[in-house]
XYZ file of C-alpha atoms in Angstrom:
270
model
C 0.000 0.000 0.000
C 1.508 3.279 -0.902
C 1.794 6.370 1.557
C 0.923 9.323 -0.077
C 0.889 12.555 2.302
C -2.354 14.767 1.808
C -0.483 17.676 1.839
C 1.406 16.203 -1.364
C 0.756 16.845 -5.079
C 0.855 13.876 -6.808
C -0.726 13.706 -10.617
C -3.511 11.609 -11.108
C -2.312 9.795 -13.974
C 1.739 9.129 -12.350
C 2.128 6.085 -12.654
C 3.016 4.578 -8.943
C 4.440 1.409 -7.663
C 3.807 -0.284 -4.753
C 4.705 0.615 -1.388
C 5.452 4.168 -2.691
C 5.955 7.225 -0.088
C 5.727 10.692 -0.864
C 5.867 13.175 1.701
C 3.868 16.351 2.627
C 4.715 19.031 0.145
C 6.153 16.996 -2.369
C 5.881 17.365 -5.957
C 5.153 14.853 -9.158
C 4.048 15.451 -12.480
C 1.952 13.882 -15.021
C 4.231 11.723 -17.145
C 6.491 9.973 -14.173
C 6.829 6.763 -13.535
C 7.875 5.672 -10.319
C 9.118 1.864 -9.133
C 7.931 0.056 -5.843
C 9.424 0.906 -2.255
C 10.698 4.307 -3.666
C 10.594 7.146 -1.126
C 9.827 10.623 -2.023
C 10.682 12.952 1.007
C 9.071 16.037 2.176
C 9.761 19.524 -1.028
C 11.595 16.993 -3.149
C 9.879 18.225 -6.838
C 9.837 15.259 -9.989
C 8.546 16.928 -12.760
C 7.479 15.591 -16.507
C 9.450 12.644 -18.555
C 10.916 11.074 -15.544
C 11.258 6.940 -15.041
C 12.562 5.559 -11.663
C 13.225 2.029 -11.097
C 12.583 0.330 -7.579
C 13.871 1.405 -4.350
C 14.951 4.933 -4.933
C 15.042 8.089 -2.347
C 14.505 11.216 -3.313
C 15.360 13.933 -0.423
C 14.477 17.295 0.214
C 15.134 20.167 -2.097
C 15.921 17.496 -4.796
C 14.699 18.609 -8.348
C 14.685 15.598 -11.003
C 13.269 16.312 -14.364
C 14.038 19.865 -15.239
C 14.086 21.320 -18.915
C 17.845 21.404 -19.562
C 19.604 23.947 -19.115
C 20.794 24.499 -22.599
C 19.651 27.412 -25.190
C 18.935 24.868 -28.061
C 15.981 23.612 -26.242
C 12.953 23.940 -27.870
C 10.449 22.160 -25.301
C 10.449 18.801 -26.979
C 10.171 15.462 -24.983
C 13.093 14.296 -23.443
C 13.726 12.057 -20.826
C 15.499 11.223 -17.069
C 15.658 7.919 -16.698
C 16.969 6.371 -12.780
C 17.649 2.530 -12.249
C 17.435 1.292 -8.916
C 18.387 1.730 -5.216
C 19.270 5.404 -6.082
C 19.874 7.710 -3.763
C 19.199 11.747 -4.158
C 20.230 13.740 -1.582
C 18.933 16.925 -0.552
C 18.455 19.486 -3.148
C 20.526 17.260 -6.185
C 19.265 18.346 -9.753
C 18.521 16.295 -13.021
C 17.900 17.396 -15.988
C 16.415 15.988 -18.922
C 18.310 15.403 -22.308
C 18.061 17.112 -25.692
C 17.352 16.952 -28.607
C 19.704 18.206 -30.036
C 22.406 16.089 -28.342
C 20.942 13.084 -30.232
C 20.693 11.330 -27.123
C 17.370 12.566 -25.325
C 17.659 11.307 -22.152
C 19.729 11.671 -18.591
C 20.560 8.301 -16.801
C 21.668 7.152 -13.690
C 22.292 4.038 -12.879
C 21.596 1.400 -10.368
C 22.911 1.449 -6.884
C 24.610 5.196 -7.100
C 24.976 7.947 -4.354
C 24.300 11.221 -5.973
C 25.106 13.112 -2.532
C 23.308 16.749 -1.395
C 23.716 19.850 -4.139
C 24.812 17.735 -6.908
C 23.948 18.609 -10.589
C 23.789 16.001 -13.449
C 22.919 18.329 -16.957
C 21.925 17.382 -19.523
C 22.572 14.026 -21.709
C 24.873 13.240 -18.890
C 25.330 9.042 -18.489
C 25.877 8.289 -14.811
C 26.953 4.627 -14.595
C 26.023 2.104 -11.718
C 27.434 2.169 -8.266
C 28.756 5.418 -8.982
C 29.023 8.370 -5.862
C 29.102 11.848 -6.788
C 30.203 13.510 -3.615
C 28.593 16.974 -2.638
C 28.532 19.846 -4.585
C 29.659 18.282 -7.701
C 28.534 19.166 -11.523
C 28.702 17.246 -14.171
C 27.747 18.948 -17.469
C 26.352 17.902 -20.655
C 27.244 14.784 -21.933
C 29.413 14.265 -19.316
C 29.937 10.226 -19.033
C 30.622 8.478 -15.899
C 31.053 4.942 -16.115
C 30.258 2.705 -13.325
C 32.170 2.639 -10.170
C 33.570 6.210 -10.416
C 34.015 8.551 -7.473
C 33.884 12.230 -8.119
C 35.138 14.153 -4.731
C 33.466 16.849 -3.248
C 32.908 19.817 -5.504
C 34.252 18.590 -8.728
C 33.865 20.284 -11.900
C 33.490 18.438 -15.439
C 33.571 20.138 -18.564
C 30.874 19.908 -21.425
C 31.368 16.231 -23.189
C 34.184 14.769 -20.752
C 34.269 11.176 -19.690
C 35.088 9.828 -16.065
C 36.234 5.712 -17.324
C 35.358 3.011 -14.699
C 36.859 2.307 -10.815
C 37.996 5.948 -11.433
C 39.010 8.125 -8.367
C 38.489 12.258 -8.844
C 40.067 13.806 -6.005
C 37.654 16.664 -4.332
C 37.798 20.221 -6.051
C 39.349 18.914 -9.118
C 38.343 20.424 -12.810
C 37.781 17.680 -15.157
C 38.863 19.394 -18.622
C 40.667 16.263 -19.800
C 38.804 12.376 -20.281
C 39.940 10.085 -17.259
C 41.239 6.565 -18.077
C 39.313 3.794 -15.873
C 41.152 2.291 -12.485
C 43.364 5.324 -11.801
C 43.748 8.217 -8.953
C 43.270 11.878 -10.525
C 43.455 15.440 -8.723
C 45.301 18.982 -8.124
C 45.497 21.483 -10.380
C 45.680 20.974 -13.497
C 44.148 17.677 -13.238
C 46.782 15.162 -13.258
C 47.117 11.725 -12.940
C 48.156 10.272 -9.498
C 48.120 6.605 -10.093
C 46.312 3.375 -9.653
C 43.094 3.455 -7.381
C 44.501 0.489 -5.665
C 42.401 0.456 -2.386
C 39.062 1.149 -4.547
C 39.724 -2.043 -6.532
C 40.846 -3.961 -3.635
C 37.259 -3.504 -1.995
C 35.976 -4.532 -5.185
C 37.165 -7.889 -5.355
C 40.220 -7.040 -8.226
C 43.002 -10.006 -7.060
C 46.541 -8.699 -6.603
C 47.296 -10.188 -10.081
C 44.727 -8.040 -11.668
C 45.840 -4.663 -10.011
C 49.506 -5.289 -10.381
C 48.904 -5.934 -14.665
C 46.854 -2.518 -14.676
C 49.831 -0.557 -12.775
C 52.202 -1.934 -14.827
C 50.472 -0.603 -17.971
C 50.050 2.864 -16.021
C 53.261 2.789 -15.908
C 54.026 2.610 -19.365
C 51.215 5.228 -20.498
C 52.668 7.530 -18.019
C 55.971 6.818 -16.547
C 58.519 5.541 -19.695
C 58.134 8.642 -21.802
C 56.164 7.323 -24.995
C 53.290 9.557 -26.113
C 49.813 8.111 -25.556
C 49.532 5.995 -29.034
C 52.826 4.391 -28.948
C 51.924 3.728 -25.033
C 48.831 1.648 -26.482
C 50.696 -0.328 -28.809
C 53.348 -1.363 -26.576
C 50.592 -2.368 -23.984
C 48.302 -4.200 -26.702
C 51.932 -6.021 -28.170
C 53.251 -6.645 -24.624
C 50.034 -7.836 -22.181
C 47.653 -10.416 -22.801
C 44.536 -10.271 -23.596
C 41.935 -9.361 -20.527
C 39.225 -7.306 -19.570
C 41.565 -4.608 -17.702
C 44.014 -4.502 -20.450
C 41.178 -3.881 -23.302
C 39.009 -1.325 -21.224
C 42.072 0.842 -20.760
C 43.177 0.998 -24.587
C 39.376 1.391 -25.812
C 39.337 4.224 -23.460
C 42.387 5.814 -24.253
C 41.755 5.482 -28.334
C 38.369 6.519 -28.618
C 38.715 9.608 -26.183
C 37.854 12.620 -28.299
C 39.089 15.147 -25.120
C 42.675 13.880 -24.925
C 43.351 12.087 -21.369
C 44.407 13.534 -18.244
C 48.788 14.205 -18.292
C 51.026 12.829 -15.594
C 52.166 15.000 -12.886
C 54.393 17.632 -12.980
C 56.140 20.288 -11.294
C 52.954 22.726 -11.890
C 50.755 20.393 -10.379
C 49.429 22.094 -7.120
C 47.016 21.138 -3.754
C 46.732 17.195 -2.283
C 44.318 15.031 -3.525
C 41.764 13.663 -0.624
């Protein structure tokens, strides 16, 4: 049985799940569909085009659903679209995709922590078990694949992608794509090695990690430029999912990838 507040305003024709709450004050449009056991807390607002899968919270202040914020907009239907035991923290904003973009639609995926004051623009692809820590924006067609941490208050330009197990230390600009597994931060964003301690929660054996530092350290540390890097990895590894991941990133990154660290590089990465 669902627990709708009376001092809510929920759309006859939403399209609810079971065991649904939405608190007093709360806010959903006409065209939202929303999965069992979701939560919708007191002034959270879900406006037009939005789909949520099952088990979501949605916390105060949070907006989801929002025209983009883009001048090429011209009020056509475009989508948000939220998997599963996702949690939006108080006063987070989504925005729906464009047209435009060729995408028309905003996702999150499954099982990610999009903490308070976070915004996700536009087109932006937000991968599965992902956390976006406070204060963080993301904007359009940002892509962050799954397992990526984004520190508190990071910044990513227009089209960049965040590859997966990535680490962005807090406060860091994201100009530059970053390659999956590693550590990035300071200023300019710079690479800072292997997220070692990330994979090690995540089940990667000491075998696994050890192959992708070794091929850090070739990309970054023997002084070949980025292709040759590749082809020495691709001649000198075997074949494996770690190995392949990091050169499809690498080749098909349109932004260039974060440099190593240098003497310019300023601030500690948390």
């Amino acid at each position: 049985m669902n627990k709708i507040h009376p001092l809510a305003s929920v759309h006859p024709n939403a399209k609810l799940g079971d065991n649904v709450e939405v608190g007093p004050y709360a806010y959903i449009d006409e065209f939202v569909e929303i999965g069992d056991g979701c939560r919708i807390l007191p002034h959270a607002t879900i406006f037009n085009y939005v789909k949520m899968g099952k088990n979501c919270s949605v916390f105060p202040g949070a907006v989801i659903g929002a025209i983009p914020q883009d001048l090429k907009f011209d009020g056509e239907i475009t989508y948000v679209e939220i998997g599963d035991n996702v949690n939006i923290r108080e006063c987070a904003t989504i925005n729906r995709g464009t047209k435009a973009s060729g995408k028309g639609v905003t996702r999150v995926g499954s099982n990610t922590l999009i903490m308070s004051y976070v915004h996700i623009a536009h087109d932006c692809s937000v991968g599965e078990h992902c956390i976006l820590v406070s204060f963080t924006g993301i904007a359009g067609e940002t892509c962050v694949d799954d397992w990526a941490i984004l520190g508190g208050g990071t910044l990513s330009h227009q089209f960049s992608k965040i590859g997966k197990h990535a680490m962005v230390g807090g406060g860091s600009k994201v100009n530059k794509d970053v390659p999956p597994y590693i550590l990035c931060g300071r200023d300019p964003l710079s690479y800072a090695g292997v997220n070692i301690v990330g994979l090690r929660r995540r089940g990667f054996s000491p075998e696994q990690i050890r192959g992708i530092k070794d091929m850090y350290d070739i990309i970054y540390n023997a002084g070949f430029n980025f292709s040759d890097a590749c082809a020495k990895i691709e001649a000198g590894f075997p074949q494996s999912e770690e190995r392949d991941t990091i050169l499809d990133f690498i080749r098909n990154s349109k932004r260039g990838i974060v440099r190593g660290m240098s003497s310019n590089s300023k601030g500690e990465i948390e």
